[in-house]
Amino acid sequence: MRYFRAILPLLAGVLALASCKSEYDLLLEGNDIDAKFEAAFDYFNQGKYAKSAQLFESISPATSGTAREDTVLYYWGLSNYRYRDYYTAETNFTSFVMNFPRSPFAEDARFFRIDCLYRSTLRWELDQKPTQNAISAITEYMSEYPSSPYIVACDRMLVDLNERLDKKAFENARLYYKMEDYRAAGVALRNVLKDDSENIYREDILYYIAMSSYKYSNMSVDSKKKERYLTFVDDYLNFIGEYPDSSHRSELDALYRKAQNILGRNAAIIVGEES
């Protein structure tokens, strides 16, 4: 009897929880659209976003074509967004923007959509197609809503996403340098700047271009050395012209002096051959 009395409060708690759950389930499975609509906002305001999302989803078909349709779809997406289900939220907001471009919720919905796209992007080492899609969407949003309160957040996203693309391009090109394929490294690194002259790794790219030129020259047959060391000299002068105080300066200065000595010897050989 004492044991039975001890577990009574526990059983009462379990039954109470079961009762609460069943009430929600009955509401979710029922057909009272007004009750679901009101409850969905109650759960949303309480921060119970998984439940509010389920309720908004359940009444979405029934409210299609009514005055509530855009509100239901918007808050369905916002519930998923707050629940951090960004994939589903992005789908919700994409549908919303397509169907309700003039809704009072449209500007916010478009921002939350691009924030979902941003949050779904990958590290720079991985596929950057999602990054490019997010950049396109953010740029379009900023063009259409230049006075939006979300502009600062959009700027921050763009900086981060563009940095990823810059790093991806730089590291992909530098891979040839690490593999000691200096000719391919020089070509790949120059192409990075050709595609994006303002790459944030520009200093490092110019450094590795010069280093690739020097090492490629050093490995070349004698008949090709002069031409290739002259290319290194050009790359060295380009580098110090832009970054005279770079931490790489002393290293490249030393290589430049070596190249000058080699070019001087080659010049003497050529003069001797001509005479």
PDB file of C-alpha atoms in Angstrom:
ATOM      1  CA  MET A   1       0.000   0.000   0.000  1.00  0.00           C
ATOM      2  CA  ARG A   2       2.824   2.398   0.865  1.00  0.00           C
ATOM      3  CA  TYR A   3       4.482   1.626  -2.496  1.00  0.00           C
ATOM      4  CA  PHE A   4       1.198   2.209  -4.309  1.00  0.00           C
ATOM      5  CA  ARG A   5       0.764   5.601  -2.634  1.00  0.00           C
ATOM      6  CA  ALA A   6       4.318   6.556  -3.577  1.00  0.00           C
ATOM      7  CA  ILE A   7       3.798   5.976  -7.264  1.00  0.00           C
ATOM      8  CA  LEU A   8       0.401   7.677  -7.444  1.00  0.00           C
ATOM      9  CA  PRO A   9       1.884  11.167  -8.061  1.00  0.00           C
ATOM     10  CA  LEU A  10       4.123   9.725 -10.776  1.00  0.00           C
ATOM     11  CA  LEU A  11       1.191   8.005 -12.465  1.00  0.00           C
ATOM     12  CA  ALA A  12      -0.823  11.196 -12.253  1.00  0.00           C
ATOM     13  CA  GLY A  13       1.990  13.091 -13.960  1.00  0.00           C
ATOM     14  CA  VAL A  14       2.264  10.517 -16.725  1.00  0.00           C
ATOM     15  CA  LEU A  15      -1.490  10.591 -17.283  1.00  0.00           C
ATOM     16  CA  ALA A  16      -1.450  14.390 -17.365  1.00  0.00           C
ATOM     17  CA  LEU A  17       1.277  14.372 -19.993  1.00  0.00           C
ATOM     18  CA  ALA A  18      -0.577  11.776 -22.022  1.00  0.00           C
ATOM     19  CA  SER A  19      -3.720  13.888 -21.759  1.00  0.00           C
ATOM     20  CA  CYS A  20      -1.908  17.024 -23.009  1.00  0.00           C
ATOM     21  CA  LYS A  21      -0.387  15.118 -25.905  1.00  0.00           C
ATOM     22  CA  SER A  22      -3.695  13.578 -26.872  1.00  0.00           C
ATOM     23  CA  GLU A  23      -5.377  16.984 -26.854  1.00  0.00           C
ATOM     24  CA  TYR A  24      -2.794  18.280 -29.338  1.00  0.00           C
ATOM     25  CA  ASP A  25      -3.091  15.140 -31.457  1.00  0.00           C
ATOM     26  CA  LEU A  26      -6.881  15.390 -31.471  1.00  0.00           C
ATOM     27  CA  LEU A  27      -6.629  19.025 -32.521  1.00  0.00           C
ATOM     28  CA  LEU A  28      -4.111  18.203 -35.249  1.00  0.00           C
ATOM     29  CA  GLU A  29      -6.222  15.347 -36.580  1.00  0.00           C
ATOM     30  CA  GLY A  30      -9.486  17.260 -36.341  1.00  0.00           C
ATOM     31  CA  ASN A  31     -11.232  19.429 -38.923  1.00  0.00           C
ATOM     32  CA  ASP A  32     -11.813  22.595 -36.904  1.00  0.00           C
ATOM     33  CA  ILE A  33      -9.804  25.050 -39.022  1.00  0.00           C
ATOM     34  CA  ASP A  34     -10.511  28.046 -36.794  1.00  0.00           C
ATOM     35  CA  ALA A  35      -9.368  26.180 -33.685  1.00  0.00           C
ATOM     36  CA  LYS A  36      -6.211  25.016 -35.450  1.00  0.00           C
ATOM     37  CA  PHE A  37      -5.493  28.509 -36.732  1.00  0.00           C
ATOM     38  CA  GLU A  38      -5.803  30.010 -33.248  1.00  0.00           C
ATOM     39  CA  ALA A  39      -3.826  27.203 -31.610  1.00  0.00           C
ATOM     40  CA  ALA A  40      -1.062  27.466 -34.195  1.00  0.00           C
ATOM     41  CA  PHE A  41      -0.467  31.092 -33.218  1.00  0.00           C
ATOM     42  CA  ASP A  42      -0.650  30.201 -29.531  1.00  0.00           C
ATOM     43  CA  TYR A  43       2.072  27.581 -29.973  1.00  0.00           C
ATOM     44  CA  PHE A  44       4.088  29.974 -32.141  1.00  0.00           C
ATOM     45  CA  ASN A  45       3.948  32.720 -29.495  1.00  0.00           C
ATOM     46  CA  GLN A  46       5.010  30.202 -26.852  1.00  0.00           C
ATOM     47  CA  GLY A  47       8.044  29.272 -28.913  1.00  0.00           C
ATOM     48  CA  LYS A  48       6.731  25.760 -29.656  1.00  0.00           C
ATOM     49  CA  TYR A  49       7.626  26.018 -33.311  1.00  0.00           C
ATOM     50  CA  ALA A  50       7.489  22.330 -34.238  1.00  0.00           C
ATOM     51  CA  LYS A  51       3.851  22.179 -33.136  1.00  0.00           C
ATOM     52  CA  SER A  52       2.906  25.469 -34.755  1.00  0.00           C
ATOM     53  CA  ALA A  53       4.535  24.335 -38.010  1.00  0.00           C
ATOM     54  CA  GLN A  54       2.521  21.113 -37.976  1.00  0.00           C
ATOM     55  CA  LEU A  55      -0.720  22.988 -37.365  1.00  0.00           C
ATOM     56  CA  PHE A  56      -0.065  25.586 -40.063  1.00  0.00           C
ATOM     57  CA  GLU A  57       0.833  22.791 -42.473  1.00  0.00           C
ATOM     58  CA  SER A  58      -2.356  20.910 -41.646  1.00  0.00           C
ATOM     59  CA  ILE A  59      -4.622  23.890 -42.430  1.00  0.00           C
ATOM     60  CA  SER A  60      -2.714  25.047 -45.506  1.00  0.00           C
ATOM     61  CA  PRO A  61      -4.853  23.066 -47.999  1.00  0.00           C
ATOM     62  CA  ALA A  62      -8.092  24.210 -46.349  1.00  0.00           C
ATOM     63  CA  THR A  63      -7.088  27.898 -46.385  1.00  0.00           C
ATOM     64  CA  SER A  64      -5.902  27.855 -50.005  1.00  0.00           C
ATOM     65  CA  GLY A  65      -7.709  30.577 -51.950  1.00  0.00           C
ATOM     66  CA  THR A  66      -8.924  32.324 -48.799  1.00  0.00           C
ATOM     67  CA  ALA A  67      -7.838  35.552 -47.114  1.00  0.00           C
ATOM     68  CA  ARG A  68      -5.803  33.487 -44.652  1.00  0.00           C
ATOM     69  CA  GLU A  69      -3.702  31.693 -47.257  1.00  0.00           C
ATOM     70  CA  ASP A  70      -0.684  34.023 -47.269  1.00  0.00           C
ATOM     71  CA  THR A  71      -0.694  34.298 -43.452  1.00  0.00           C
ATOM     72  CA  VAL A  72      -0.759  30.526 -43.016  1.00  0.00           C
ATOM     73  CA  LEU A  73       1.994  29.919 -45.572  1.00  0.00           C
ATOM     74  CA  TYR A  74       4.190  32.687 -44.156  1.00  0.00           C
ATOM     75  CA  TYR A  75       3.890  31.513 -40.546  1.00  0.00           C
ATOM     76  CA  TRP A  76       4.330  27.908 -41.596  1.00  0.00           C
ATOM     77  CA  GLY A  77       7.677  28.931 -43.069  1.00  0.00           C
ATOM     78  CA  LEU A  78       8.538  31.144 -40.101  1.00  0.00           C
ATOM     79  CA  SER A  79       7.763  28.313 -37.675  1.00  0.00           C
ATOM     80  CA  ASN A  80      10.133  26.004 -39.548  1.00  0.00           C
ATOM     81  CA  TYR A  81      12.726  28.780 -39.667  1.00  0.00           C
ATOM     82  CA  ARG A  82      12.512  29.362 -35.922  1.00  0.00           C
ATOM     83  CA  TYR A  83      12.690  25.586 -35.418  1.00  0.00           C
ATOM     84  CA  ARG A  84      15.904  25.694 -37.487  1.00  0.00           C
ATOM     85  CA  ASP A  85      14.541  23.431 -40.192  1.00  0.00           C
ATOM     86  CA  TYR A  86      16.042  25.688 -42.830  1.00  0.00           C
ATOM     87  CA  TYR A  87      15.558  23.305 -45.740  1.00  0.00           C
ATOM     88  CA  THR A  88      11.777  23.106 -45.234  1.00  0.00           C
ATOM     89  CA  ALA A  89      11.547  26.804 -44.384  1.00  0.00           C
ATOM     90  CA  GLU A  90      13.326  27.734 -47.616  1.00  0.00           C
ATOM     91  CA  THR A  91      10.777  25.648 -49.541  1.00  0.00           C
ATOM     92  CA  ASN A  92       7.946  27.410 -47.690  1.00  0.00           C
ATOM     93  CA  PHE A  93       9.308  30.886 -48.353  1.00  0.00           C
ATOM     94  CA  THR A  94      10.081  30.133 -52.004  1.00  0.00           C
ATOM     95  CA  SER A  95       6.464  29.069 -52.506  1.00  0.00           C
ATOM     96  CA  PHE A  96       5.270  32.139 -50.622  1.00  0.00           C
ATOM     97  CA  VAL A  97       7.316  34.585 -52.721  1.00  0.00           C
ATOM     98  CA  MET A  98       6.135  32.991 -55.954  1.00  0.00           C
ATOM     99  CA  ASN A  99       2.460  33.116 -54.969  1.00  0.00           C
ATOM    100  CA  PHE A 100       2.282  36.327 -52.940  1.00  0.00           C
ATOM    101  CA  PRO A 101       4.832  38.821 -54.325  1.00  0.00           C
ATOM    102  CA  ARG A 102       2.755  41.784 -53.122  1.00  0.00           C
ATOM    103  CA  SER A 103       1.865  40.471 -49.678  1.00  0.00           C
ATOM    104  CA  PRO A 104       2.790  42.611 -46.647  1.00  0.00           C
ATOM    105  CA  PHE A 105       4.952  39.637 -45.610  1.00  0.00           C
ATOM    106  CA  ALA A 106       6.809  39.493 -48.946  1.00  0.00           C
ATOM    107  CA  GLU A 107       9.909  41.484 -47.975  1.00  0.00           C
ATOM    108  CA  ASP A 108      10.441  39.515 -44.776  1.00  0.00           C
ATOM    109  CA  ALA A 109       9.705  36.225 -46.517  1.00  0.00           C
ATOM    110  CA  ARG A 110      12.315  36.939 -49.178  1.00  0.00           C
ATOM    111  CA  PHE A 111      14.913  37.774 -46.573  1.00  0.00           C
ATOM    112  CA  PHE A 112      14.202  34.643 -44.542  1.00  0.00           C
ATOM    113  CA  ARG A 113      14.429  32.627 -47.754  1.00  0.00           C
ATOM    114  CA  ILE A 114      17.909  33.932 -48.534  1.00  0.00           C
ATOM    115  CA  ASP A 115      18.952  33.449 -44.917  1.00  0.00           C
ATOM    116  CA  CYS A 116      17.893  29.802 -45.276  1.00  0.00           C
ATOM    117  CA  LEU A 117      19.933  29.555 -48.476  1.00  0.00           C
ATOM    118  CA  TYR A 118      22.904  31.107 -46.686  1.00  0.00           C
ATOM    119  CA  ARG A 119      22.644  28.692 -43.767  1.00  0.00           C
ATOM    120  CA  SER A 120      22.536  25.765 -46.197  1.00  0.00           C
ATOM    121  CA  THR A 121      25.834  26.651 -47.877  1.00  0.00           C
ATOM    122  CA  LEU A 122      28.886  24.443 -47.430  1.00  0.00           C
ATOM    123  CA  ARG A 123      32.486  24.882 -46.297  1.00  0.00           C
ATOM    124  CA  TRP A 124      34.853  26.224 -48.952  1.00  0.00           C
ATOM    125  CA  GLU A 125      36.366  22.765 -49.498  1.00  0.00           C
ATOM    126  CA  LEU A 126      32.990  21.408 -50.686  1.00  0.00           C
ATOM    127  CA  ASP A 127      30.651  22.153 -53.593  1.00  0.00           C
ATOM    128  CA  GLN A 128      30.095  25.904 -53.910  1.00  0.00           C
ATOM    129  CA  LYS A 129      26.986  25.774 -56.104  1.00  0.00           C
ATOM    130  CA  PRO A 130      24.783  26.540 -53.039  1.00  0.00           C
ATOM    131  CA  THR A 131      27.069  29.493 -52.292  1.00  0.00           C
ATOM    132  CA  GLN A 132      26.624  30.872 -55.803  1.00  0.00           C
ATOM    133  CA  ASN A 133      22.846  30.424 -55.581  1.00  0.00           C
ATOM    134  CA  ALA A 134      22.754  32.269 -52.265  1.00  0.00           C
ATOM    135  CA  ILE A 135      24.874  35.138 -53.634  1.00  0.00           C
ATOM    136  CA  SER A 136      22.520  35.546 -56.600  1.00  0.00           C
ATOM    137  CA  ALA A 137      19.467  35.619 -54.337  1.00  0.00           C
ATOM    138  CA  ILE A 138      21.041  38.072 -51.876  1.00  0.00           C
ATOM    139  CA  THR A 139      22.194  40.408 -54.663  1.00  0.00           C
ATOM    140  CA  GLU A 140      18.712  40.396 -56.189  1.00  0.00           C
ATOM    141  CA  TYR A 141      17.129  41.110 -52.802  1.00  0.00           C
ATOM    142  CA  MET A 142      19.447  44.048 -52.108  1.00  0.00           C
ATOM    143  CA  SER A 143      18.675  45.489 -55.523  1.00  0.00           C
ATOM    144  CA  GLU A 144      14.910  45.290 -54.957  1.00  0.00           C
ATOM    145  CA  TYR A 145      14.947  46.402 -51.302  1.00  0.00           C
ATOM    146  CA  PRO A 146      17.832  48.891 -50.977  1.00  0.00           C
ATOM    147  CA  SER A 147      16.311  50.407 -47.820  1.00  0.00           C
ATOM    148  CA  SER A 148      15.546  47.111 -46.127  1.00  0.00           C
ATOM    149  CA  PRO A 149      16.420  46.794 -42.422  1.00  0.00           C
ATOM    150  CA  TYR A 150      18.127  43.536 -43.415  1.00  0.00           C
ATOM    151  CA  ILE A 151      20.704  45.194 -45.698  1.00  0.00           C
ATOM    152  CA  VAL A 152      23.469  45.028 -43.074  1.00  0.00           C
ATOM    153  CA  ALA A 153      22.842  41.310 -42.583  1.00  0.00           C
ATOM    154  CA  CYS A 154      22.872  40.824 -46.359  1.00  0.00           C
ATOM    155  CA  ASP A 155      26.210  42.626 -46.649  1.00  0.00           C
ATOM    156  CA  ARG A 156      27.659  40.393 -43.956  1.00  0.00           C
ATOM    157  CA  MET A 157      26.441  37.274 -45.760  1.00  0.00           C
ATOM    158  CA  LEU A 158      27.895  38.440 -49.070  1.00  0.00           C
ATOM    159  CA  VAL A 159      31.293  39.107 -47.518  1.00  0.00           C
ATOM    160  CA  ASP A 160      31.384  35.635 -45.991  1.00  0.00           C
ATOM    161  CA  LEU A 161      30.188  33.861 -49.139  1.00  0.00           C
ATOM    162  CA  ASN A 162      32.559  35.719 -51.446  1.00  0.00           C
ATOM    163  CA  GLU A 163      35.441  34.927 -49.114  1.00  0.00           C
ATOM    164  CA  ARG A 164      34.589  31.235 -49.475  1.00  0.00           C
ATOM    165  CA  LEU A 165      34.644  31.470 -53.259  1.00  0.00           C
ATOM    166  CA  ASP A 166      37.928  33.382 -53.148  1.00  0.00           C
ATOM    167  CA  LYS A 167      39.502  30.780 -50.881  1.00  0.00           C
ATOM    168  CA  LYS A 168      38.197  27.925 -53.017  1.00  0.00           C
ATOM    169  CA  ALA A 169      39.688  29.446 -56.173  1.00  0.00           C
ATOM    170  CA  PHE A 170      43.006  30.225 -54.486  1.00  0.00           C
ATOM    171  CA  GLU A 171      43.421  26.826 -52.831  1.00  0.00           C
ATOM    172  CA  ASN A 172      42.474  24.943 -55.976  1.00  0.00           C
ATOM    173  CA  ALA A 173      45.162  26.812 -57.916  1.00  0.00           C
ATOM    174  CA  ARG A 174      47.730  26.503 -55.127  1.00  0.00           C
ATOM    175  CA  LEU A 175      47.267  22.747 -55.154  1.00  0.00           C
ATOM    176  CA  TYR A 176      49.417  22.607 -58.305  1.00  0.00           C
ATOM    177  CA  TYR A 177      52.179  24.430 -56.421  1.00  0.00           C
ATOM    178  CA  LYS A 178      51.992  21.919 -53.588  1.00  0.00           C
ATOM    179  CA  MET A 179      52.254  19.148 -56.197  1.00  0.00           C
ATOM    180  CA  GLU A 180      55.389  20.886 -57.554  1.00  0.00           C
ATOM    181  CA  ASP A 181      53.798  21.362 -60.966  1.00  0.00           C
ATOM    182  CA  TYR A 182      55.022  24.953 -61.139  1.00  0.00           C
ATOM    183  CA  ARG A 183      54.063  25.618 -64.732  1.00  0.00           C
ATOM    184  CA  ALA A 184      50.445  24.575 -64.089  1.00  0.00           C
ATOM    185  CA  ALA A 185      50.473  26.500 -60.806  1.00  0.00           C
ATOM    186  CA  GLY A 186      51.493  29.717 -62.563  1.00  0.00           C
ATOM    187  CA  VAL A 187      48.758  29.324 -65.161  1.00  0.00           C
ATOM    188  CA  ALA A 188      46.075  28.449 -62.599  1.00  0.00           C
ATOM    189  CA  LEU A 189      47.011  31.286 -60.238  1.00  0.00           C
ATOM    190  CA  ARG A 190      47.032  33.849 -63.047  1.00  0.00           C
ATOM    191  CA  ASN A 191      43.599  32.634 -64.111  1.00  0.00           C
ATOM    192  CA  VAL A 192      42.275  33.218 -60.590  1.00  0.00           C
ATOM    193  CA  LEU A 193      43.192  36.904 -60.852  1.00  0.00           C
ATOM    194  CA  LYS A 194      41.967  37.057 -64.430  1.00  0.00           C
ATOM    195  CA  ASP A 195      38.545  35.890 -63.242  1.00  0.00           C
ATOM    196  CA  ASP A 196      38.544  38.011 -60.092  1.00  0.00           C
ATOM    197  CA  SER A 197      41.203  40.684 -59.772  1.00  0.00           C
ATOM    198  CA  GLU A 198      39.894  41.646 -56.309  1.00  0.00           C
ATOM    199  CA  ASN A 199      40.285  38.201 -54.786  1.00  0.00           C
ATOM    200  CA  ILE A 200      41.004  38.748 -51.074  1.00  0.00           C
ATOM    201  CA  TYR A 201      44.002  36.439 -51.345  1.00  0.00           C
ATOM    202  CA  ARG A 202      45.560  38.595 -54.052  1.00  0.00           C
ATOM    203  CA  GLU A 203      48.806  39.136 -52.142  1.00  0.00           C
ATOM    204  CA  ASP A 204      49.300  35.409 -51.599  1.00  0.00           C
ATOM    205  CA  ILE A 205      48.329  34.653 -55.188  1.00  0.00           C
ATOM    206  CA  LEU A 206      50.919  37.088 -56.556  1.00  0.00           C
ATOM    207  CA  TYR A 207      53.492  35.623 -54.177  1.00  0.00           C
ATOM    208  CA  TYR A 208      52.865  32.089 -55.398  1.00  0.00           C
ATOM    209  CA  ILE A 209      52.890  33.262 -59.021  1.00  0.00           C
ATOM    210  CA  ALA A 210      56.383  34.681 -58.476  1.00  0.00           C
ATOM    211  CA  MET A 211      57.521  31.576 -56.592  1.00  0.00           C
ATOM    212  CA  SER A 212      56.132  29.318 -59.311  1.00  0.00           C
ATOM    213  CA  SER A 213      57.964  31.345 -61.965  1.00  0.00           C
ATOM    214  CA  TYR A 214      61.253  31.112 -60.096  1.00  0.00           C
ATOM    215  CA  LYS A 215      61.019  27.384 -59.405  1.00  0.00           C
ATOM    216  CA  TYR A 216      59.872  26.642 -62.943  1.00  0.00           C
ATOM    217  CA  SER A 217      62.822  28.644 -64.263  1.00  0.00           C
ATOM    218  CA  ASN A 218      65.226  26.859 -61.945  1.00  0.00           C
ATOM    219  CA  MET A 219      64.061  23.465 -63.205  1.00  0.00           C
ATOM    220  CA  SER A 220      64.230  24.418 -66.873  1.00  0.00           C
ATOM    221  CA  VAL A 221      66.856  23.409 -69.425  1.00  0.00           C
ATOM    222  CA  ASP A 222      69.567  26.017 -69.998  1.00  0.00           C
ATOM    223  CA  SER A 223      68.144  27.168 -73.320  1.00  0.00           C
ATOM    224  CA  LYS A 224      64.868  28.172 -71.606  1.00  0.00           C
ATOM    225  CA  LYS A 225      66.239  29.649 -68.391  1.00  0.00           C
ATOM    226  CA  LYS A 226      66.743  33.236 -69.552  1.00  0.00           C
ATOM    227  CA  GLU A 227      63.212  33.635 -70.878  1.00  0.00           C
ATOM    228  CA  ARG A 228      61.700  32.095 -67.766  1.00  0.00           C
ATOM    229  CA  TYR A 229      63.822  34.023 -65.284  1.00  0.00           C
ATOM    230  CA  LEU A 230      62.762  37.202 -67.073  1.00  0.00           C
ATOM    231  CA  THR A 231      59.172  36.160 -66.438  1.00  0.00           C
ATOM    232  CA  PHE A 232      60.031  35.740 -62.759  1.00  0.00           C
ATOM    233  CA  VAL A 233      61.572  39.239 -62.715  1.00  0.00           C
ATOM    234  CA  ASP A 234      58.311  40.649 -64.105  1.00  0.00           C
ATOM    235  CA  ASP A 235      56.298  38.737 -61.499  1.00  0.00           C
ATOM    236  CA  TYR A 236      58.646  39.912 -58.737  1.00  0.00           C
ATOM    237  CA  LEU A 237      58.331  43.558 -59.820  1.00  0.00           C
ATOM    238  CA  ASN A 238      54.540  43.226 -59.998  1.00  0.00           C
ATOM    239  CA  PHE A 239      54.491  41.845 -56.477  1.00  0.00           C
ATOM    240  CA  ILE A 240      56.689  44.473 -54.821  1.00  0.00           C
ATOM    241  CA  GLY A 241      54.905  47.196 -56.769  1.00  0.00           C
ATOM    242  CA  GLU A 242      51.648  46.250 -55.057  1.00  0.00           C
ATOM    243  CA  TYR A 243      52.972  44.957 -51.742  1.00  0.00           C
ATOM    244  CA  PRO A 244      56.301  46.635 -50.972  1.00  0.00           C
ATOM    245  CA  ASP A 245      55.979  45.912 -47.243  1.00  0.00           C
ATOM    246  CA  SER A 246      54.818  42.310 -47.550  1.00  0.00           C
ATOM    247  CA  SER A 247      56.158  39.650 -45.201  1.00  0.00           C
ATOM    248  CA  HIS A 248      57.180  37.767 -48.358  1.00  0.00           C
ATOM    249  CA  ARG A 249      59.405  40.624 -49.532  1.00  0.00           C
ATOM    250  CA  SER A 250      62.729  39.428 -48.097  1.00  0.00           C
ATOM    251  CA  GLU A 251      62.314  35.939 -49.534  1.00  0.00           C
ATOM    252  CA  LEU A 252      61.481  37.236 -53.007  1.00  0.00           C
ATOM    253  CA  ASP A 253      64.275  39.838 -52.832  1.00  0.00           C
ATOM    254  CA  ALA A 254      66.786  37.022 -52.286  1.00  0.00           C
ATOM    255  CA  LEU A 255      65.427  35.071 -55.253  1.00  0.00           C
ATOM    256  CA  TYR A 256      65.484  38.208 -57.392  1.00  0.00           C
ATOM    257  CA  ARG A 257      69.178  38.699 -56.666  1.00  0.00           C
ATOM    258  CA  LYS A 258      69.862  35.090 -57.619  1.00  0.00           C
ATOM    259  CA  ALA A 259      67.891  35.519 -60.821  1.00  0.00           C
ATOM    260  CA  GLN A 260      69.839  38.666 -61.671  1.00  0.00           C
ATOM    261  CA  ASN A 261      73.126  36.812 -61.214  1.00  0.00           C
ATOM    262  CA  ILE A 262      71.907  33.977 -63.424  1.00  0.00           C
ATOM    263  CA  LEU A 263      70.676  36.394 -66.080  1.00  0.00           C
ATOM    264  CA  GLY A 264      74.022  38.179 -65.978  1.00  0.00           C
ATOM    265  CA  ARG A 265      75.887  34.932 -66.631  1.00  0.00           C
ATOM    266  CA  ASN A 266      73.525  34.020 -69.430  1.00  0.00           C
ATOM    267  CA  ALA A 267      74.038  37.430 -70.985  1.00  0.00           C
ATOM    268  CA  ALA A 268      77.816  36.930 -70.897  1.00  0.00           C
ATOM    269  CA  ILE A 269      77.481  33.534 -72.571  1.00  0.00           C
ATOM    270  CA  ILE A 270      75.296  34.969 -75.300  1.00  0.00           C
ATOM    271  CA  VAL A 271      77.724  37.817 -75.973  1.00  0.00           C
ATOM    272  CA  GLY A 272      80.589  35.334 -76.199  1.00  0.00           C
ATOM    273  CA  GLU A 273      78.680  33.192 -78.662  1.00  0.00           C
ATOM    274  CA  GLU A 274      77.856  36.191 -80.861  1.00  0.00           C
ATOM    275  CA  SER A 275      81.464  37.415 -80.953  1.00  0.00           C
TER     276      SER A 275
END
